[in-house]
Amino acid sequence: MAYGLKYELLCTSKKSNLYKAKISEIDYVGAEINRNVPLNPFILRKDRAAVIKGTSFEFIIREAVDFEFLPFYTSVPKKYLVEVYKATALLWSGYINTQQYSAPYKPVPNNITFMASDGLGLLKNEKFTLTGREDEFTIIRHCIDKIGLGLGYVVAISMWEANHDTSLSPLEQTYQDCSNFDDNNCYEVLEKILSRYTAEISQWAGRWHIISSIDKDGDRLYYSSAGAYDDNYDGPIVLRLAYPDVAGADVYPVESPLTHSLQAGGKKVKLTHDYGLRKSLLKNYEFELYAASMFTDWTKGGTFAISQYLLSGKFFAYLSGYSNVDTDFMSQAIAIVNTEDHSFVFEIDVCPVGYISHGGGEIQSTTLTVRIQITLLVGGTTYYLSTAGWTETPGYITQNVASAVRKGTITWTKIQILTDELPGSGTLTIKLQRLKYVYDSIYGYLGVAFLEPSIYFLDTDGLLYPDKTEVEATFDNSSEMVDLAAVDMIAGDAPDVANKSLLYNKITRFSDDTPTLTWKLANNDTAFTLVQLHLKLLASLNRVPRQTLTGTIKGTAIYFNVIIQHVYNSNRKFEIAECEWDMYEEKFRAKLLEILAFSDEDITLDDATTLGSAADLTVASVTPGTNPVAPSTAFNTTVHIDNSGGMPGQNTIQWRIVDDDEVVISSGTHLSGIIAASGHEDHVIAMTSPATPATDYHIQCKMIRDTSWVTSAHLNVFNVVLNHIDAIAEGIVFNPMTLSFQATSSAAGNVRVYWKIYDKGDALYDSGSEDISVASGTGTYNFTGLTYPADADTDYYAAIYLAGGSEVTGGAFDVTES
């Protein structure tokens, strides 16, 4: 499907800016039609909404031929593509709203008004069809791609899981099961993902802009329509609001003063996160996924048919026929973590299908044996589950069950085994066995059915693990009284329990399926769960009423995504939350909404838990683990971190080695652990000492958001000179070899010395290194554990050196056979 340009409409504004509207039709191949337009032909709109801020374009076109634009009325929703340009720069694109047409019923010429929209509203009619586990950016692009405009993206969301790469968007690093959105259309999917970040999506300048409430004026990440990272760009321009006659005014009201009002905030919110607790740790245990004659995530042993059937709304697995071997089964293996004092449960519904024949074609139900094998490999030991618990004796779980004589008459029998806990953590394998044949001509073995094999744990109270969190949060410092609308979070962090990756569906993960756990804002110490962080964002955003300014404005370079600052009003910044842009008049009828910077507000939950004052991580001390240290030598430094705040915290430690003039020799970063409120932690950071000996070095460290460095005592990089290698005696192959040398050191310490053995042809025969403890002054030192070369020959010689230094060679030595 290709679009051909059919109409081009030109509008030169009162400021002499040239605006163009290009209207293209699917599969159009005719000549381009230039059409005059009346005054005020173009209006570009941005709608007011919490998450999905639609945009639209109204244009007037002059009808030159009677009924010329009746084809614009069509049942094909994307037949006409509209692109709006300022000169050659794309400002906006969308589709004509095709089921609209209203014109004066008189001969031409007539001015006819049409509306085009960006297609976001059409997503309500688009079913979400992505499957599997995908990152959230891929899920968003799957939805946006259904619009078909092929636009790139601008993303500004400065909140990350502690293990994310903060140079990239959290959207492309956070994964969800697409099944979380099975009941949603694409519009709803966008709302559910973006609202968790208090973010919105809107179109401007040829890209979809995804911006969080705390990043309105922050830097932006640019991505292609395919999701490829492009670059990092500065945030939007800031324009100064004043009256026209005030010097330095970029934006000013026209026609009448702006109306000043307030938008209410909120005091309380109820939040629910359904974790999507699964009944079993096994994958595809409900047998819903079936392809190529096999169940997804299951493996078949043997050659026979495994089928999927549906009974009373539930799928079951059917292993057909029988065999006289133990190698016919379907199986699944999972890595499982034992939880002490938590009971382990296995349960499954089973039904054999077969009969006993009494002759004359009469058949009836009989008793057949169903077998299941569950093993747990812990280290090198295999344990087998039986009705009596775990044992190292090989065996099966067996149950004699009354058979159904056909698949349509299945009646389920439940097998359930409960044990105190597992023998350990390891690989658990379940095998659902085919019926085993016991010869007797009166029996017919048709197959065996299995329904919902379930493996799970019970907590210390004998209860299932938590399935959701439901909290009511009060924003302690909010000046408002109203409650916010309840929040239903589609996915967040899993409860911190064993096997959580297998237990829960509606959780956020990393690319390796590991569940997320700890989230932070940019350059902020405080560590939150995703639920906590969302509540913090809401508390910040609703702590006070926000100022709004409504009216008509003009100015220089006003666009949808600019920031407008009013110096007179305490330098408050405003975003254009809603507007109509008359492109001919170059004026905006707009609603400006105050931008609130993030504020870490205290929150009280309904269980009296307080999400209180922020974490405050600071470097308390820096202590080199080795001092003095040899040049270019690896050593460790202990950095003591204090958290004086009221919440757990995690952040990045910056370190550097400097001289007394604070000239940086080397530097790096190190991520701290999660430090409890009012807690502390020591971090050991590996460093390499400077190559030049001196006594005026220091190690400096600070948390990344801090401005001042904490400095260690002087680090002494001592000077070591390798003087010579002592004479090496003749030796016998493979016998111990003494390689000694003389060195002079400016201080006592450990130094890594490297050695090499060359043959008479100057080819390297062997090499190695050893940490040598040297004393201050001149001394003789030996390498340990060396042996003479394996090949008898003459004129071997040795060399030693320090890292980055030149070799010191020794005299030749011979090696004999005996």
mmCIF file of N, CA, C and O in Angstrom, residues 9 67 183 238 313 318 355 466 494 603 626 694 703 714 722:
data_model
loop_
_atom_site.group_PDB
_atom_site.id
_atom_site.type_symbol
_atom_site.label_atom_id
_atom_site.label_comp_id
_atom_site.label_asym_id
_atom_site.label_seq_id
_atom_site.Cartn_x
_atom_site.Cartn_y
_atom_site.Cartn_z
ATOM 1 N N LEU A 9 -1.865 22.133 -0.231
ATOM 2 C CA LEU A 9 -2.480 23.387 0.170
ATOM 3 C C LEU A 9 -1.416 24.265 0.806
ATOM 4 O O LEU A 9 -0.651 23.812 1.665
ATOM 5 N N PHE A 67 -19.143 18.709 -5.927
ATOM 6 C CA PHE A 67 -19.063 17.416 -5.257
ATOM 7 C C PHE A 67 -17.658 16.791 -5.330
ATOM 8 O O PHE A 67 -17.490 15.584 -5.224
ATOM 9 N N ASP A 183 -7.038 -8.930 27.290
ATOM 10 C CA ASP A 183 -8.406 -8.405 27.252
ATOM 11 C C ASP A 183 -8.458 -6.931 26.892
ATOM 12 O O ASP A 183 -9.510 -6.288 27.040
ATOM 13 N N VAL A 238 12.812 27.007 26.463
ATOM 14 C CA VAL A 238 12.043 27.716 27.479
ATOM 15 C C VAL A 238 11.786 29.130 26.971
ATOM 16 O O VAL A 238 12.732 29.864 26.621
ATOM 17 N N GLY A 313 -14.347 -26.248 29.555
ATOM 18 C CA GLY A 313 -13.608 -24.991 29.511
ATOM 19 C C GLY A 313 -12.149 -25.084 29.875
ATOM 20 O O GLY A 313 -11.464 -24.058 29.943
ATOM 21 N N TYR A 318 -3.530 -35.371 26.403
ATOM 22 C CA TYR A 318 -3.940 -36.769 26.220
ATOM 23 C C TYR A 318 -2.798 -37.536 25.566
ATOM 24 O O TYR A 318 -2.388 -37.238 24.446
ATOM 25 N N TYR A 355 -10.834 -49.813 28.747
ATOM 26 C CA TYR A 355 -12.018 -50.607 29.061
ATOM 27 C C TYR A 355 -11.632 -52.063 29.280
ATOM 28 O O TYR A 355 -10.507 -52.484 29.011
ATOM 29 N N PRO A 466 1.330 -14.551 48.498
ATOM 30 C CA PRO A 466 0.445 -13.401 48.221
ATOM 31 C C PRO A 466 0.121 -13.274 46.741
ATOM 32 O O PRO A 466 0.973 -13.521 45.883
ATOM 33 N N ALA A 494 7.493 -8.152 41.712
ATOM 34 C CA ALA A 494 6.930 -9.317 42.388
ATOM 35 C C ALA A 494 7.252 -9.258 43.878
ATOM 36 O O ALA A 494 8.229 -8.620 44.286
ATOM 37 N N ILE A 603 4.384 9.659 52.819
ATOM 38 C CA ILE A 603 3.118 8.987 52.534
ATOM 39 C C ILE A 603 2.829 8.024 53.678
ATOM 40 O O ILE A 603 3.710 7.283 54.104
ATOM 41 N N THR A 626 45.587 -1.600 50.695
ATOM 42 C CA THR A 626 47.044 -1.790 50.641
ATOM 43 C C THR A 626 47.701 -0.424 50.602
ATOM 44 O O THR A 626 47.354 0.412 49.753
ATOM 45 N N ALA A 694 55.290 7.668 43.921
ATOM 46 C CA ALA A 694 55.213 8.961 44.592
ATOM 47 C C ALA A 694 54.507 8.754 45.919
ATOM 48 O O ALA A 694 53.890 7.719 46.164
ATOM 49 N N MET A 703 29.196 10.093 46.482
ATOM 50 C CA MET A 703 28.010 9.641 45.789
ATOM 51 C C MET A 703 27.801 10.529 44.575
ATOM 52 O O MET A 703 28.138 11.722 44.592
ATOM 53 N N HIS A 714 47.184 9.767 52.580
ATOM 54 C CA HIS A 714 48.101 9.642 51.437
ATOM 55 C C HIS A 714 48.271 8.179 51.038
ATOM 56 O O HIS A 714 48.417 7.295 51.896
ATOM 57 N N LEU A 722 64.425 -3.334 39.917
ATOM 58 C CA LEU A 722 64.997 -4.679 39.784
ATOM 59 C C LEU A 722 66.439 -4.511 39.327
ATOM 60 O O LEU A 722 66.699 -4.002 38.226
#
